[in-house]
Coordinates of C-alpha atoms in Angstrom, one line a residue:
X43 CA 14.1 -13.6 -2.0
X44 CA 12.3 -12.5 1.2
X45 CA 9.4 -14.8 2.2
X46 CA 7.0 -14.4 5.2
X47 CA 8.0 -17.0 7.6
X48 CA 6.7 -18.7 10.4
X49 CA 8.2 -17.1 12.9
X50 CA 7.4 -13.9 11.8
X51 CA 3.5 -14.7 11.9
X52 CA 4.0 -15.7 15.3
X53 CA 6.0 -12.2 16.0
X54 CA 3.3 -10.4 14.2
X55 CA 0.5 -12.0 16.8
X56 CA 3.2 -11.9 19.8
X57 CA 3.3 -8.0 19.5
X58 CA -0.7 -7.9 19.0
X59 CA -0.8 -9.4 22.3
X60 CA 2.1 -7.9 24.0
X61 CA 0.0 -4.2 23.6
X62 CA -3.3 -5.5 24.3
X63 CA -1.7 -6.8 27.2
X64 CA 0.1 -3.4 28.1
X65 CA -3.5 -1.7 27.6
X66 CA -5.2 -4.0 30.1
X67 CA -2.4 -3.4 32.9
X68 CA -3.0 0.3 32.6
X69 CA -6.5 -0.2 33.0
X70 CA -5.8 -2.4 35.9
X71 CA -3.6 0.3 37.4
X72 CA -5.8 2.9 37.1
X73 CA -8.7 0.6 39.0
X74 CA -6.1 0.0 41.9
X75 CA -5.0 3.8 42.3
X76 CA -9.0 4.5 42.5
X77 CA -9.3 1.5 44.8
X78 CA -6.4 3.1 46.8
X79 CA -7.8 6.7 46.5
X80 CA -11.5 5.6 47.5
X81 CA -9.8 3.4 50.7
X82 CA -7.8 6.6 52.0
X83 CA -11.1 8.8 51.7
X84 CA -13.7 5.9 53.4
X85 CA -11.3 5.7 56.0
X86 CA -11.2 9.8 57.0
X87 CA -15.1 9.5 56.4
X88 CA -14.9 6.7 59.0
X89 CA -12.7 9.1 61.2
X90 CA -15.0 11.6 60.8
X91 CA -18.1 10.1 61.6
X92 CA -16.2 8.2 64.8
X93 CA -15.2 11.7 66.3
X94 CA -18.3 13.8 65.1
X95 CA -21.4 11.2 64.0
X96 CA -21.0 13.4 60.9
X97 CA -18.7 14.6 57.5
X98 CA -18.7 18.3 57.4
X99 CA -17.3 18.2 54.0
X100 CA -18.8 16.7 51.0
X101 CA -16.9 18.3 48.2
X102 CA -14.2 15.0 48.2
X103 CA -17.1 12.8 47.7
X104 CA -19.3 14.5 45.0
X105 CA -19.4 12.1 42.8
X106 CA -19.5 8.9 45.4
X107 CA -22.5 8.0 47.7
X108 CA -21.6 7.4 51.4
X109 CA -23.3 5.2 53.5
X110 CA -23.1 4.3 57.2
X111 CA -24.5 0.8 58.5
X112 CA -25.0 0.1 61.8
X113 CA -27.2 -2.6 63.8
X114 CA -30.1 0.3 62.9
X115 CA -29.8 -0.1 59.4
X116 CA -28.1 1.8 56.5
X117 CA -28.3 6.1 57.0
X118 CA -27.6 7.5 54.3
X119 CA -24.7 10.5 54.8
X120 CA -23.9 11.8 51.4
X121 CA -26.5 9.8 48.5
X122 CA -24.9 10.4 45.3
X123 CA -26.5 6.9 44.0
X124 CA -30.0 5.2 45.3
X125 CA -29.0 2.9 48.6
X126 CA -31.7 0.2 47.3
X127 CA -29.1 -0.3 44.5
X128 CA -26.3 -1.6 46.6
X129 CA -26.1 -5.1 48.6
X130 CA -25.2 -4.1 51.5
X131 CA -25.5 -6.9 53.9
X132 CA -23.2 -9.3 51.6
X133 CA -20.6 -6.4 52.5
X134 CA -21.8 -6.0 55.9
X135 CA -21.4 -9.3 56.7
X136 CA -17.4 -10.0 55.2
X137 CA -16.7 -6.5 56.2
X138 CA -17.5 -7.2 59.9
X139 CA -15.4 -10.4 60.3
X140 CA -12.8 -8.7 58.5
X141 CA -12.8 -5.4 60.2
X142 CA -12.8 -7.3 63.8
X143 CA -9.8 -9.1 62.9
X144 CA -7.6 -6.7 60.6
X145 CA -9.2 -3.7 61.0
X146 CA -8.0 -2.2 57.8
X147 CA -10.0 -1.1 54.5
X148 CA -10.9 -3.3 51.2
X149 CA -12.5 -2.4 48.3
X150 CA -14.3 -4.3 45.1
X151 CA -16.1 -3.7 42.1
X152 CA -19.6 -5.3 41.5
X153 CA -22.2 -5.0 38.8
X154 CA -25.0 -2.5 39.7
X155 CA -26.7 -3.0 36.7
X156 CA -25.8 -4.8 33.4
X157 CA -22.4 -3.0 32.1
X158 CA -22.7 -0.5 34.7
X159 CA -19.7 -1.3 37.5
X160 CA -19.3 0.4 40.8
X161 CA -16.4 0.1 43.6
X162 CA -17.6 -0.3 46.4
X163 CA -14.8 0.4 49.5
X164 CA -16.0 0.2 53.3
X165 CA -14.4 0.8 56.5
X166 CA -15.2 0.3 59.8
X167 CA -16.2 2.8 62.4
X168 CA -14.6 2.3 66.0
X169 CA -15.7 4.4 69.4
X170 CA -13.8 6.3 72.1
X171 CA -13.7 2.7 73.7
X172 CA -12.7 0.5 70.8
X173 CA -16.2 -0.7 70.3
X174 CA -17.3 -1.5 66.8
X175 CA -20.0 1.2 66.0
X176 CA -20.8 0.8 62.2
X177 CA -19.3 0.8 58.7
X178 CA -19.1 3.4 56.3
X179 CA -19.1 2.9 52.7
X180 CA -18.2 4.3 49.8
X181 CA -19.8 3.5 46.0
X182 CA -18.4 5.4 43.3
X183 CA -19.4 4.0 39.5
X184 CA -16.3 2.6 37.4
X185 CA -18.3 1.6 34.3
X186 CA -16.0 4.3 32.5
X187 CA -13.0 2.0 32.9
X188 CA -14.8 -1.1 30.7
X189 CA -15.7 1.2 28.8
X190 CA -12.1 2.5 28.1
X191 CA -10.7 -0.6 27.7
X192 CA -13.4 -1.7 25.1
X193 CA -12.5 1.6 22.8
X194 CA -8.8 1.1 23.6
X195 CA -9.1 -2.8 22.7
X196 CA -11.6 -1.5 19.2
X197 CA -9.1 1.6 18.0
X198 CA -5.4 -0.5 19.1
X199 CA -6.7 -3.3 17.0
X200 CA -8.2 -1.2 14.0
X201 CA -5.1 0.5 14.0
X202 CA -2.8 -2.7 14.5
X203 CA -4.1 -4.1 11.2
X204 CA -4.2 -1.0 9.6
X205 CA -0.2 -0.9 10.2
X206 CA -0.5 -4.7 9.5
X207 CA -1.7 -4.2 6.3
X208 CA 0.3 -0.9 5.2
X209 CA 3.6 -3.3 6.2
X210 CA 2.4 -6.1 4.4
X211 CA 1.4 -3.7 1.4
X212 CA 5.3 -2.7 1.4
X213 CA 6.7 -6.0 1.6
X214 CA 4.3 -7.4 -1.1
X215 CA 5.7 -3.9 -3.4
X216 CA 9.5 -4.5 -2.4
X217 CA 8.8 -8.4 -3.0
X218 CA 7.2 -7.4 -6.5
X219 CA 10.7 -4.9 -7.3
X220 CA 12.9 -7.6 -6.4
X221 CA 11.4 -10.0 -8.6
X222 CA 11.0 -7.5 -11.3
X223 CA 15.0 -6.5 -10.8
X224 CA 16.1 -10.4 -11.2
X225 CA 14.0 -10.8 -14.0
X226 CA 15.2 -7.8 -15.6
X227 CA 18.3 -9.1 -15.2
X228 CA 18.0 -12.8 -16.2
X229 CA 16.2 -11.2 -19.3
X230 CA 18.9 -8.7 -19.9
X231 CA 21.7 -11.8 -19.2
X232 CA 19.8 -13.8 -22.2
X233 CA 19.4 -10.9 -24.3
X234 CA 22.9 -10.1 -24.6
X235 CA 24.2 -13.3 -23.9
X236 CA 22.7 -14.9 -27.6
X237 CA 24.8 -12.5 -29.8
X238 CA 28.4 -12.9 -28.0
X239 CA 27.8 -16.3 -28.0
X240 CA 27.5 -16.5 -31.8
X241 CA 30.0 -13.9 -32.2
X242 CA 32.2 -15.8 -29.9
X243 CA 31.5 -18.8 -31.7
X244 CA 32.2 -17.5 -35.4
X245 CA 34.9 -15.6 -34.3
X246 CA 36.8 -18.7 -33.0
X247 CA 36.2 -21.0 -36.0
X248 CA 37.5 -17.9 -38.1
X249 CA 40.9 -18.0 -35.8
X250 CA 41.4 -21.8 -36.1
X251 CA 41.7 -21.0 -39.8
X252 CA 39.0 -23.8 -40.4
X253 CA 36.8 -21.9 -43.1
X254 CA 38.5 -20.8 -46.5
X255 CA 35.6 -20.6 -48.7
X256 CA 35.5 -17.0 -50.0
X257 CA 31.4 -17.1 -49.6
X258 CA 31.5 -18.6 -46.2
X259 CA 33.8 -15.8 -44.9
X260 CA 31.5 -13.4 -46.4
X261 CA 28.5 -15.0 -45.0
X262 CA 30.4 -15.2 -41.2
X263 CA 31.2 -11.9 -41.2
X264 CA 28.1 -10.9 -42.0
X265 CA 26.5 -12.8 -39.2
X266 CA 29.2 -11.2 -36.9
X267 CA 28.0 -7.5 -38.2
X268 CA 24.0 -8.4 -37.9
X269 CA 25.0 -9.7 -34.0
X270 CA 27.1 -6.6 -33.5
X271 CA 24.5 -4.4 -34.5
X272 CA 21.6 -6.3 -32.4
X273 CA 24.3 -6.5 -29.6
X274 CA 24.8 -2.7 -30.2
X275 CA 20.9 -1.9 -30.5
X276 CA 19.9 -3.9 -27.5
X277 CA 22.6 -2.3 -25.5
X278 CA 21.5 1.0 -26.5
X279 CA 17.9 0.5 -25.9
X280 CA 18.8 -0.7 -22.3
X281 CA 20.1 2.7 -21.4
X282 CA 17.3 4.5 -22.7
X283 CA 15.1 2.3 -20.7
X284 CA 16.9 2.9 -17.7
X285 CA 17.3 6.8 -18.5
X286 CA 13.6 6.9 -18.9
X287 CA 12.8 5.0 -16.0
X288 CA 15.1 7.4 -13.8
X289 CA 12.5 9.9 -11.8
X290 CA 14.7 12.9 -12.2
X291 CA 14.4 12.4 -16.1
X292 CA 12.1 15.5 -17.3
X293 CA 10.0 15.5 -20.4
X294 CA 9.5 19.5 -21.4
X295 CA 7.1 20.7 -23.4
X296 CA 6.7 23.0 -26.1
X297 CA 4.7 24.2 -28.9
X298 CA 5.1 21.9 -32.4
X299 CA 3.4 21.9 -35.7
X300 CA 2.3 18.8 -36.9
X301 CA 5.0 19.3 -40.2
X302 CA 7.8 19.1 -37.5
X303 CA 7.0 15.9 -36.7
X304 CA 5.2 13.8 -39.4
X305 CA 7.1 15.7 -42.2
X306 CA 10.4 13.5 -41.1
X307 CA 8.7 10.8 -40.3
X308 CA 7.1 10.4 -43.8
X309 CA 10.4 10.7 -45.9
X310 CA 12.0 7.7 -43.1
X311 CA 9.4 5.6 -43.7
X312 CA 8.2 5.9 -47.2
X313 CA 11.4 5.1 -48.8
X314 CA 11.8 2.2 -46.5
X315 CA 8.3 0.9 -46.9
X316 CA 8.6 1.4 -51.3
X317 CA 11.8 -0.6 -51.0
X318 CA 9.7 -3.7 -49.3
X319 CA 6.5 -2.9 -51.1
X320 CA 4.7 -1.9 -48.0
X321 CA 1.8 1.1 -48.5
X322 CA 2.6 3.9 -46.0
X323 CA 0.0 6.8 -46.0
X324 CA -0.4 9.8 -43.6
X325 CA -3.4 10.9 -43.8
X326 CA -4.6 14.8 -44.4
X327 CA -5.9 15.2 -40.8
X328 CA -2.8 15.0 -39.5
X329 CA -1.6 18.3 -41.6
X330 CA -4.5 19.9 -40.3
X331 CA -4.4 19.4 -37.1
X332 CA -3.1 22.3 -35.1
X333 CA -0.1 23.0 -33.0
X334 CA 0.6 20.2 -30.2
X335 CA 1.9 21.1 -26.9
X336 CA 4.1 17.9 -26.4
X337 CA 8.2 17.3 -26.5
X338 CA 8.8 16.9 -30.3
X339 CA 12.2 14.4 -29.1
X340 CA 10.0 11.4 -27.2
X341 CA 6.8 12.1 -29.8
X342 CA 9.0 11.4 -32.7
X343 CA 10.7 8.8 -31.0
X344 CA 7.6 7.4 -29.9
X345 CA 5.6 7.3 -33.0
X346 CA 9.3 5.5 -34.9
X347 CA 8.3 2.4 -32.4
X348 CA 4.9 2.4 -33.1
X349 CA 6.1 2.3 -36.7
X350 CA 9.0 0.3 -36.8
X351 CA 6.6 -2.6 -34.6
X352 CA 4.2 -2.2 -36.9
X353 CA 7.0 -3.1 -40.1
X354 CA 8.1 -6.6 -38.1
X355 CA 4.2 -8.1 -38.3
X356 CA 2.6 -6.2 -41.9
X357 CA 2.7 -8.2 -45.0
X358 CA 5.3 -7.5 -47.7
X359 CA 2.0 -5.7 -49.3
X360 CA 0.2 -4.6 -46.0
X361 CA -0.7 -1.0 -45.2
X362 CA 0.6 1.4 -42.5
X363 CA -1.3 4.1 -41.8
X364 CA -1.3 7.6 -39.5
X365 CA -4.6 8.9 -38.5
X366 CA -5.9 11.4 -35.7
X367 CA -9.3 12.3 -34.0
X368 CA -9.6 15.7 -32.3
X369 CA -11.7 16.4 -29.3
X370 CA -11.7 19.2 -27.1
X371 CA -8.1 20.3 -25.9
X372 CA -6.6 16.6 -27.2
X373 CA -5.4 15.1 -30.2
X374 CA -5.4 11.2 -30.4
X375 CA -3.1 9.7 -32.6
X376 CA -3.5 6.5 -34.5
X377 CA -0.9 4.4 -35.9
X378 CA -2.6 1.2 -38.1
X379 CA -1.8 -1.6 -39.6
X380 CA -3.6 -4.8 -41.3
X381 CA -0.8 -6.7 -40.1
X382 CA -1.2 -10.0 -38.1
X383 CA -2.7 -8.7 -35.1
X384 CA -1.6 -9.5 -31.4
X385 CA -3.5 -12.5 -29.5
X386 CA -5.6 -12.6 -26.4
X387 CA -2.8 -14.2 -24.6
X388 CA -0.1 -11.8 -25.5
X389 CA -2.4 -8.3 -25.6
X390 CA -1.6 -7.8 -21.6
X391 CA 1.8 -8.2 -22.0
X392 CA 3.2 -6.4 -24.8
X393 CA 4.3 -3.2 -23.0
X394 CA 6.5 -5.8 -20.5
X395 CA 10.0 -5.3 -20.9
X396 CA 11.9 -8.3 -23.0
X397 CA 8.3 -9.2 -23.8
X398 CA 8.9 -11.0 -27.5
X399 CA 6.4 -12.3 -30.1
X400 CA 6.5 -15.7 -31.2
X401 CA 4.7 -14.7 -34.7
X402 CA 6.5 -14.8 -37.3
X403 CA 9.5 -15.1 -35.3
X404 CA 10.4 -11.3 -35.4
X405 CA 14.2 -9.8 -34.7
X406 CA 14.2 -7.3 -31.8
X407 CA 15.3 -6.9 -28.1
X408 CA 11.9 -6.6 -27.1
X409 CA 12.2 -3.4 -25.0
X410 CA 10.7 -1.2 -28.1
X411 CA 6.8 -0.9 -26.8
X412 CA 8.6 -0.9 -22.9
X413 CA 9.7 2.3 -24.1
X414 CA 7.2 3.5 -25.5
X415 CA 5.0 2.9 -22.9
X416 CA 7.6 5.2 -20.8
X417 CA 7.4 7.5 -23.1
X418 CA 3.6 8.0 -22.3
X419 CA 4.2 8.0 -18.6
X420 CA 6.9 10.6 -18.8
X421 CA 4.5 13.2 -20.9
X422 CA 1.2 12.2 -18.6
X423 CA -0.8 10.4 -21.3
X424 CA -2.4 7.5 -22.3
X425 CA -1.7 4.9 -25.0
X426 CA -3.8 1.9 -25.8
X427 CA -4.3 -0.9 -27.9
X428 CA -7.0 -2.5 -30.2
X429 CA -6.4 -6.2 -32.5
X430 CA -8.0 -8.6 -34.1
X431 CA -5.9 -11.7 -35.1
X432 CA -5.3 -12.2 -38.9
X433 CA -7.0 -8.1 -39.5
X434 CA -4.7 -5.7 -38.3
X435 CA -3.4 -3.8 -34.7
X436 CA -4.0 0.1 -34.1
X437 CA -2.0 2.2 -31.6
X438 CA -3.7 4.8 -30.1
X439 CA -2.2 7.8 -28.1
X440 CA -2.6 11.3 -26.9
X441 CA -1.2 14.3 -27.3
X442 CA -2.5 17.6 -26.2
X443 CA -3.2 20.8 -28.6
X444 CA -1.9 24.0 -27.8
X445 CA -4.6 26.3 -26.4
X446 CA -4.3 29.8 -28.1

């Protein structure tokens, strides 16, 4: 059985990580290629200004402010953002001792107001001579890049539990199959496993030639027949289960009178129930209802569960009874009894395959309301359930009329 295991929580945060991690470092990357892009254009500005005390072109640096400091003060060359904004004599100072020394080009971000960065990249400006004339600096406004990062880190972890969740979703539905299959199976194991045993049993005291009683060899092979046929109707039920279960199995419609289907039903059943002393009725509703549009195969099958489940918990002089209620397009079909009735703790359970009541102890494989409740699935409509312990249980279903 598949569990969730430590190591695959850790996995599961290890990834999280591992692509938050791969979002900073192309944010990161795309700071150092601006850094790098703003360096290589302060240091033609600087050029520029060295050879003409001017930039003659200002479309490169639309969206920057530059700025030349000298011992004069700041002039402002290109103001794309307010000087006052900047603090220019940190730079000036760290860019001059730099500058004299390395005379390259460096470039940081700094907060110009609160979640509003800017770059700021400076280079210095050298005469004909050598002499140290100025800096020049260029400010262009990052804030964008936060700003990326902040959606990318909002969306990538949205979407990260999203796919958590749909994953989890799927495990927690293959986890509930599995469990379902090896339950099906344990329960199919027991079901047939309680007949060949006491067919295996009987059978064997037979061969030993231990029994010669003429009544006791009638009353063995008449437990080996009632096994066999249980053995036979459990089998049989399996594989209708399974066929109905199968999602290529089609249920087609057609148009039925009501006579095609009850008609049958009531010569099955009153016979059997007069035998028993049971009262079967159908009542005259059901004759006058009009044609269904249904599969006249499942609905008769269908309706011989209902019935037959109703005959395992109705008194020897209990009532069965057929009713129906018309609204609209739809027929509902009742099937009653004043039977036992089903308990609170059994009610949500009597539509689960091998699902047995212990009441009265009745025979069965208990697959009978299973397939029924297939039944209903395969035709697209609804059954449902009301008891009351010690009064009765009703089975309610739909079935559509034909619209003429």
């Amino acid at each position: 059985m598949n569990t969730f295991r430590p190591e695959t929580y850790v996995r599961t945060v290890l990834v999280y990580f591992l692509f938050l991690f791969i979002g900073i470092f192309t944010v990161y990357i795309i700071e150092c290629r601006i850094h790098m892009d703003m360096n290589e254009m302060s240091q033609v500005a600087a050029t520029e200004v060295a050879e003409n005390n001017c930039i003659d072109d200002y479309e490169p640096y639309l969206t920057s402010s530059i700025l030349y400091y000298t011992e004069d003060g700041i002039e402002t060359i290109h103001a794309y953002y307010a000087q006052k904004e900047f603090p220019f004599p940190l730079y000036v100072e760290m860019y001059k001792e730099y500058y004299d020394r390395q005379r390259t080009v460096y470039a940081l971000p700094f907060t110009l107001r609160p979640f509003a960065f800017v770059a700021v990249s400076g280079c210095p400006v050298f005469g004909a001579d050598g002499s140290f004339l100025g800096e020049v600096y260029l400010c262009e406004e990052i804030t964008y890049l936060p700003e990326i990062f902040v959606a990318y880190f909002l969306l990538y972890t949205l979407l990260y539990i999203i796919i958590i969740f749909c994953v989890w979703m799927q495990w927690k539905s293959r986890h509930e199959i599995e469990n379902i299959y090896h339950q099906y199976i344990a329960n199919i194991s027991h079901e047939l496993k309680t007949p060949i045993a006491s067919i295996q049993a009987i059978t064997e005291t037979l061969s030993e030639g231990l029994v010669h009683d003429e009544a006791t060899l009638s009353r063995y092979y008449g437990i080996i027949s009632q096994e066999s046929r249980q053995l036979e109707h459990s089998v049989l039920q399996i594989i209708e289960l399974s066929k109905l279960q199968d999602p290529r199995m089609e249920f087609p419609k057609e148009v039925v009178s009501p006579e095609k289907i009850f008609k049958p039903l009531e010569q099955l059943f009153a016979s059997r129930c007069e035998d028993i002393g049971i009262t079967f009725r159908i009542e005259n509703i059901i004759w006058q209802l009009p044609p269904l549009y249904t599969n006249a195969a499942r609905l008769t099958q269908l309706l011989e569960i209902l019935l037959d489940n109703a005959f395992k918990f109705v008194a020897d002089d209990g009532t069965i009874t057929i009713s129906a209620t018309t609204k609209y397009s739809q027929a509902t079909i009742r099937v009653e009894d004043n039977g036992c009735g089903i308990t609170d703790e059994m009610l949500p359970h009597i539509f689960e395959r091998f699902f047995k009541s212990t009441v009265n102890n009745p025979t069965g494989s208990g697959l009978g309301l299973a397939i029924a409740n297939e039944i209903i699935a395969g035709l697209e409509e609804k059954i449902w359930v009301r008891t009351e312990v010690e009064k009765g249980t009703t089975f309610f279903f739909t079935v559509p009329l034909h619209k003429q």
